[in-house]
PDB file of C-alpha atoms in Angstrom:
ATOM      1  CA  MET A  24     109.314 118.704 128.016  1.00 49.00           C
ATOM      2  CA  ILE A  25     109.311 122.224 129.300  1.00 53.00           C
ATOM      3  CA  THR A  26     107.231 122.733 132.405  1.00 45.00           C
ATOM      4  CA  ILE A  27     105.981 125.866 134.098  1.00 47.00           C
ATOM      5  CA  ASP A  28     107.293 126.580 137.610  1.00 54.00           C
ATOM      6  CA  ASN A  29     104.453 124.707 139.295  1.00 64.00           C
ATOM      7  CA  GLY A  30     104.982 121.589 137.167  1.00 70.00           C
ATOM      8  CA  TYR A  31     101.948 122.219 134.969  1.00 79.00           C
ATOM      9  CA  VAL A  32     102.319 121.147 131.323  1.00 77.00           C
ATOM     10  CA  GLU A  33     100.014 122.575 128.668  1.00 87.00           C
ATOM     11  CA  TYR A  34      99.215 119.948 126.042  1.00 87.00           C
ATOM     12  CA  GLU A  35      97.713 120.212 122.615  1.00 89.00           C
ATOM     13  CA  TYR A  36      95.742 117.295 121.216  1.00 91.00           C
ATOM     14  CA  LYS A  37      95.164 115.989 117.747  1.00 91.00           C
ATOM     15  CA  LYS A  38      93.364 113.096 116.075  1.00 91.00           C
ATOM     16  CA  SER A  39      94.874 111.613 112.962  1.00 88.00           C
ATOM     17  CA  HIS A  40      93.059 109.173 110.679  1.00 88.00           C
ATOM     18  CA  ILE A  41      95.465 106.970 108.750  1.00 88.00           C
ATOM     19  CA  LYS A  42      95.406 103.795 106.702  1.00 88.00           C
ATOM     20  CA  GLN A  43      96.432 100.622 108.473  1.00 87.00           C
ATOM     21  CA  ASP A  44      99.387 100.094 106.128  1.00 84.00           C
ATOM     22  CA  MET A  45     100.793 103.527 107.082  1.00 86.00           C
ATOM     23  CA  PHE A  46     100.498 102.948 110.847  1.00 88.00           C
ATOM     24  CA  ASP A  47     104.121 101.877 111.344  1.00 88.00           C
ATOM     25  CA  LEU A  48     105.444 104.835 109.364  1.00 88.00           C
ATOM     26  CA  TYR A  49     103.362 107.267 111.428  1.00 88.00           C
ATOM     27  CA  SER A  50     104.001 105.690 114.814  1.00 86.00           C
ATOM     28  CA  ASP A  51     107.761 105.610 114.230  1.00 88.00           C
ATOM     29  CA  ASN A  52     108.102 109.157 112.931  1.00 89.00           C
ATOM     30  CA  ILE A  53     105.399 111.261 114.592  1.00 89.00           C
ATOM     31  CA  LYS A  54     107.489 111.307 117.783  1.00 90.00           C
ATOM     32  CA  SER A  55     110.065 113.410 115.949  1.00 89.00           C
ATOM     33  CA  PHE A  56     107.562 116.274 115.931  1.00 89.00           C
ATOM     34  CA  GLY A  57     106.926 116.098 119.679  1.00 88.00           C
ATOM     35  CA  TRP A  58     103.763 114.016 119.519  1.00 90.00           C
ATOM     36  CA  SER A  59     103.128 111.027 121.726  1.00 89.00           C
ATOM     37  CA  ILE A  60     100.432 108.504 120.902  1.00 89.00           C
ATOM     38  CA  THR A  61      97.823 108.369 123.659  1.00 89.00           C
ATOM     39  CA  SER A  62      95.543 105.794 122.024  1.00 89.00           C
ATOM     40  CA  VAL A  63      94.989 103.848 118.833  1.00 89.00           C
ATOM     41  CA  ASN A  64      91.391 103.210 117.782  1.00 88.00           C
ATOM     42  CA  PRO A  65      90.690 100.934 114.819  1.00 87.00           C
ATOM     43  CA  LYS A  66      87.920 102.455 112.699  1.00 84.00           C
ATOM     44  CA  ASN A  67      87.544  99.582 110.213  1.00 86.00           C
ATOM     45  CA  LYS A  68      89.783  97.008 108.517  1.00 86.00           C
ATOM     46  CA  GLU A  69      91.724  99.659 106.620  1.00 88.00           C
ATOM     47  CA  HIS A  70      91.776 102.762 108.857  1.00 90.00           C
ATOM     48  CA  VAL A  71      93.031 103.627 112.319  1.00 91.00           C
ATOM     49  CA  GLU A  72      92.517 106.752 114.411  1.00 91.00           C
ATOM     50  CA  LEU A  73      95.542 107.922 116.388  1.00 89.00           C
ATOM     51  CA  GLN A  74      94.992 110.228 119.322  1.00 92.00           C
ATOM     52  CA  LEU A  75      98.088 112.338 119.881  1.00 91.00           C
ATOM     53  CA  ARG A  76      99.305 114.932 122.358  1.00 92.00           C
ATOM     54  CA  ARG A  77     102.338 117.167 122.746  1.00 89.00           C
ATOM     55  CA  ASN A  78     103.588 120.002 124.912  1.00 87.00           C
ATOM     56  CA  ARG A  79     102.344 123.361 123.643  1.00 86.00           C
ATOM     57  CA  ASN A  80     105.384 125.181 125.060  1.00 84.00           C
ATOM     58  CA  MET A  81     108.109 123.089 123.446  1.00 83.00           C
ATOM     59  CA  PRO A  82     111.123 124.810 121.913  1.00 82.00           C
ATOM     60  CA  ASN A  83     111.150 125.469 118.150  1.00 83.00           C
ATOM     61  CA  ARG A  84     107.423 124.777 117.939  1.00 85.00           C
ATOM     62  CA  ASP A  85     106.826 126.822 114.768  1.00 88.00           C
ATOM     63  CA  GLU A  86     109.625 125.105 112.866  1.00 90.00           C
ATOM     64  CA  LEU A  87     108.418 121.679 114.047  1.00 89.00           C
ATOM     65  CA  ILE A  88     104.918 122.482 112.795  1.00 90.00           C
ATOM     66  CA  ARG A  89     106.367 123.466 109.414  1.00 93.00           C
ATOM     67  CA  LEU A  90     108.375 120.239 109.223  1.00 92.00           C
ATOM     68  CA  GLU A  91     105.325 118.222 110.270  1.00 91.00           C
ATOM     69  CA  SER A  92     103.350 119.803 107.449  1.00 93.00           C
ATOM     70  CA  LYS A  93     106.125 118.823 105.035  1.00 94.00           C
ATOM     71  CA  PHE A  94     106.034 115.274 106.467  1.00 93.00           C
ATOM     72  CA  ASN A  95     102.270 115.053 105.890  1.00 91.00           C
ATOM     73  CA  SER A  96     102.537 116.323 102.319  1.00 93.00           C
ATOM     74  CA  ILE A  97     105.266 113.780 101.499  1.00 93.00           C
ATOM     75  CA  VAL A  98     103.159 110.967 102.981  1.00 91.00           C
ATOM     76  CA  THR A  99     100.217 112.104 100.836  1.00 91.00           C
ATOM     77  CA  GLU A 100     102.446 112.086  97.766  1.00 92.00           C
ATOM     78  CA  ILE A 101     103.633 108.546  98.549  1.00 89.00           C
ATOM     79  CA  LYS A 102     100.001 107.396  98.915  1.00 87.00           C
ATOM     80  CA  LYS A 103      99.171 108.902  95.510  1.00 89.00           C
ATOM     81  CA  MET A 104     102.113 107.120  93.930  1.00 89.00           C
ATOM     82  CA  LYS A 105     101.034 103.794  95.426  1.00 85.00           C
ATOM     83  CA  ASN A 106      97.540 104.347  94.018  1.00 84.00           C
ATOM     84  CA  LYS A 107      99.115 104.951  90.602  1.00 85.00           C
ATOM     85  CA  GLU A 108     100.416 101.379  90.811  1.00 83.00           C
ATOM     86  CA  VAL A 109      97.066  99.782  91.560  1.00 88.00           C
ATOM     87  CA  ILE A 110      94.459 101.686  89.560  1.00 90.00           C
ATOM     88  CA  PRO A 111      95.729 101.083  85.977  1.00 91.00           C
ATOM     89  CA  ALA A 112      96.320  97.404  86.735  1.00 92.00           C
ATOM     90  CA  LEU A 113      92.839  97.077  88.221  1.00 93.00           C
ATOM     91  CA  ILE A 114      91.200  98.789  85.253  1.00 94.00           C
ATOM     92  CA  SER A 115      93.109  96.659  82.730  1.00 94.00           C
ATOM     93  CA  ALA A 116      92.302  93.409  84.517  1.00 95.00           C
ATOM     94  CA  SER A 117      88.634  94.420  84.771  1.00 95.00           C
ATOM     95  CA  LEU A 118      88.482  95.181  81.041  1.00 95.00           C
ATOM     96  CA  VAL A 119      89.995  91.778  80.216  1.00 95.00           C
ATOM     97  CA  GLY A 120      87.382  90.140  82.474  1.00 94.00           C
ATOM     98  CA  ILE A 121      84.539  92.094  80.837  1.00 95.00           C
ATOM     99  CA  ILE A 122      85.743  91.154  77.361  1.00 95.00           C
ATOM    100  CA  GLY A 123      85.941  87.514  78.469  1.00 94.00           C
ATOM    101  CA  SER A 124      82.386  87.754  79.801  1.00 94.00           C
ATOM    102  CA  MET A 125      81.232  89.248  76.494  1.00 95.00           C
ATOM    103  CA  PHE A 126      82.688  86.273  74.632  1.00 94.00           C
ATOM    104  CA  MET A 127      80.904  83.922  77.040  1.00 93.00           C
ATOM    105  CA  ALA A 128      77.589  85.729  76.492  1.00 93.00           C
ATOM    106  CA  ILE A 129      78.053  85.550  72.708  1.00 92.00           C
ATOM    107  CA  SER A 130      78.870  81.875  73.130  1.00 92.00           C
ATOM    108  CA  VAL A 131      75.479  81.276  74.774  1.00 91.00           C
ATOM    109  CA  PHE A 132      73.689  83.025  71.903  1.00 90.00           C
ATOM    110  CA  PHE A 133      75.693  81.021  69.362  1.00 89.00           C
ATOM    111  CA  HIS A 134      74.691  77.809  71.138  1.00 88.00           C
ATOM    112  CA  THR A 135      71.000  78.603  70.751  1.00 87.00           C
ATOM    113  CA  LEU A 136      71.348  79.773  67.126  1.00 88.00           C
ATOM    114  CA  TYR A 137      74.113  77.667  65.562  1.00 86.00           C
ATOM    115  CA  GLY A 138      74.763  74.698  67.841  1.00 86.00           C
ATOM    116  CA  LEU A 139      77.495  73.406  70.105  1.00 88.00           C
ATOM    117  CA  ILE A 140      80.658  73.626  67.956  1.00 90.00           C
ATOM    118  CA  PRO A 141      80.476  77.378  67.133  1.00 88.00           C
ATOM    119  CA  SER A 142      79.516  78.038  70.753  1.00 90.00           C
ATOM    120  CA  LEU A 143      82.608  76.197  72.034  1.00 90.00           C
ATOM    121  CA  LEU A 144      84.856  78.054  69.601  1.00 91.00           C
ATOM    122  CA  ILE A 145      83.525  81.422  70.784  1.00 90.00           C
ATOM    123  CA  SER A 146      83.784  80.422  74.476  1.00 91.00           C
ATOM    124  CA  VAL A 147      87.551  79.706  74.261  1.00 93.00           C
ATOM    125  CA  PRO A 148      88.521  83.427  74.209  1.00 92.00           C
ATOM    126  CA  GLY A 149      86.064  83.934  77.073  1.00 92.00           C
ATOM    127  CA  PHE A 150      87.786  81.334  79.231  1.00 93.00           C
ATOM    128  CA  ILE A 151      91.192  82.735  78.269  1.00 93.00           C
ATOM    129  CA  GLY A 152      89.997  86.226  79.264  1.00 92.00           C
ATOM    130  CA  TRP A 153      88.726  84.990  82.613  1.00 93.00           C
ATOM    131  CA  GLY A 154      91.876  82.983  83.290  1.00 93.00           C
ATOM    132  CA  SER A 155      94.252  85.799  82.402  1.00 94.00           C
ATOM    133  CA  ILE A 156      92.812  88.437  84.733  1.00 94.00           C
ATOM    134  CA  TYR A 157      95.315  87.689  87.499  1.00 95.00           C
ATOM    135  CA  PHE A 158      98.280  87.643  85.130  1.00 95.00           C
ATOM    136  CA  VAL A 159      97.272  90.928  83.459  1.00 95.00           C
ATOM    137  CA  TYR A 160      96.873  92.605  86.854  1.00 95.00           C
ATOM    138  CA  THR A 161     100.206  91.280  88.150  1.00 94.00           C
ATOM    139  CA  LYS A 162     102.169  92.175  85.009  1.00 95.00           C
ATOM    140  CA  ILE A 163     100.841  95.754  84.785  1.00 93.00           C
ATOM    141  CA  ASN A 164     101.146  96.326  88.537  1.00 92.00           C
ATOM    142  CA  ASN A 165     104.747  95.081  88.552  1.00 92.00           C
ATOM    143  CA  SER A 166     105.749  97.150  85.524  1.00 93.00           C
ATOM    144  CA  ILE A 167     104.294 100.349  86.979  1.00 91.00           C
ATOM    145  CA  SER A 168     105.773  99.510  90.376  1.00 91.00           C
ATOM    146  CA  THR A 169     109.283  99.182  88.951  1.00 91.00           C
ATOM    147  CA  GLN A 170     108.881 102.588  87.287  1.00 91.00           C
ATOM    148  CA  LEU A 171     107.590 104.303  90.450  1.00 91.00           C
ATOM    149  CA  ASP A 172     109.789 102.607  93.076  1.00 91.00           C
ATOM    150  CA  PRO A 173     112.795 104.931  92.603  1.00 92.00           C
ATOM    151  CA  GLU A 174     110.544 107.963  93.006  1.00 93.00           C
ATOM    152  CA  ILE A 175     108.884 106.470  96.097  1.00 91.00           C
ATOM    153  CA  TYR A 176     112.290 105.701  97.636  1.00 93.00           C
ATOM    154  CA  LYS A 177     113.440 109.237  96.873  1.00 95.00           C
ATOM    155  CA  ASN A 178     110.392 110.621  98.682  1.00 93.00           C
ATOM    156  CA  MET A 179     110.993 108.237 101.585  1.00 92.00           C
ATOM    157  CA  ASP A 180     114.547 109.591 101.877  1.00 94.00           C
ATOM    158  CA  ILE A 181     113.193 113.158 101.970  1.00 94.00           C
ATOM    159  CA  LEU A 182     110.632 112.074 104.559  1.00 92.00           C
ATOM    160  CA  TYR A 183     113.274 110.517 106.820  1.00 93.00           C
ATOM    161  CA  GLU A 184     115.528 113.540 106.414  1.00 94.00           C
ATOM    162  CA  THR A 185     112.622 115.770 107.485  1.00 93.00           C
ATOM    163  CA  CYS A 186     112.068 113.579 110.544  1.00 92.00           C
ATOM    164  CA  LYS A 187     115.774 113.726 111.424  1.00 93.00           C
ATOM    165  CA  ARG A 188     115.729 117.527 111.246  1.00 92.00           C
ATOM    166  CA  ALA A 189     112.619 117.640 113.429  1.00 91.00           C
ATOM    167  CA  HIS A 190     114.136 115.250 115.944  1.00 90.00           C
ATOM    168  CA  LYS A 191     117.278 117.349 116.089  1.00 91.00           C
ATOM    169  CA  LEU A 192     115.203 120.524 116.648  1.00 87.00           C
ATOM    170  CA  LEU A 193     113.088 118.857 119.313  1.00 84.00           C
ATOM    171  CA  ASN A 194     116.128 117.699 121.250  1.00 81.00           C
ATOM    172  CA  SER A 195     118.277 120.793 120.783  1.00 77.00           C
ATOM    173  CA  LYS A 196     119.382 122.487 124.001  1.00 60.00           C
ATOM    174  CA  ASP A 197     119.141 126.057 122.705  1.00 54.00           C
ATOM    175  CA  ALA A 198     115.454 126.952 122.491  1.00 47.00           C
TER     176      ALA A 198
END
């Protein structure tokens, strides 16, 4: 860190709210932009608040800020891609469960109107719908995941390259 003649260091502070599953990525790479983590405060099961600080008078500060912005946009893009894996699978599994529940409801009406045998025949698709929710979710999630994984890995490579450039700038001797 660059210090003024009297040893005084001017710091800038920042709070960053991140998901728990992104904590390792942030804590490993945020140092490349000159930030040090002063505290970690869990907000709930899924989110953490990082309190950060860095020297305001560091060399190449403008370029580091630009690279940090690029880092944040890539992380946001990766989050969006991971949501693309979960949401269609969740919707499909929910629809299968709702259809299974509809068959079960019809089965109850058939029992009161037509007796046990028609009711049991109508309830079979309901039980199949309820039992297949997990398998539908897993199959769709895995198929979308295999399609998106190369793109996620490509973005991770860009992210790490950005962090390497920032680290090199931060540690360069010529300011």
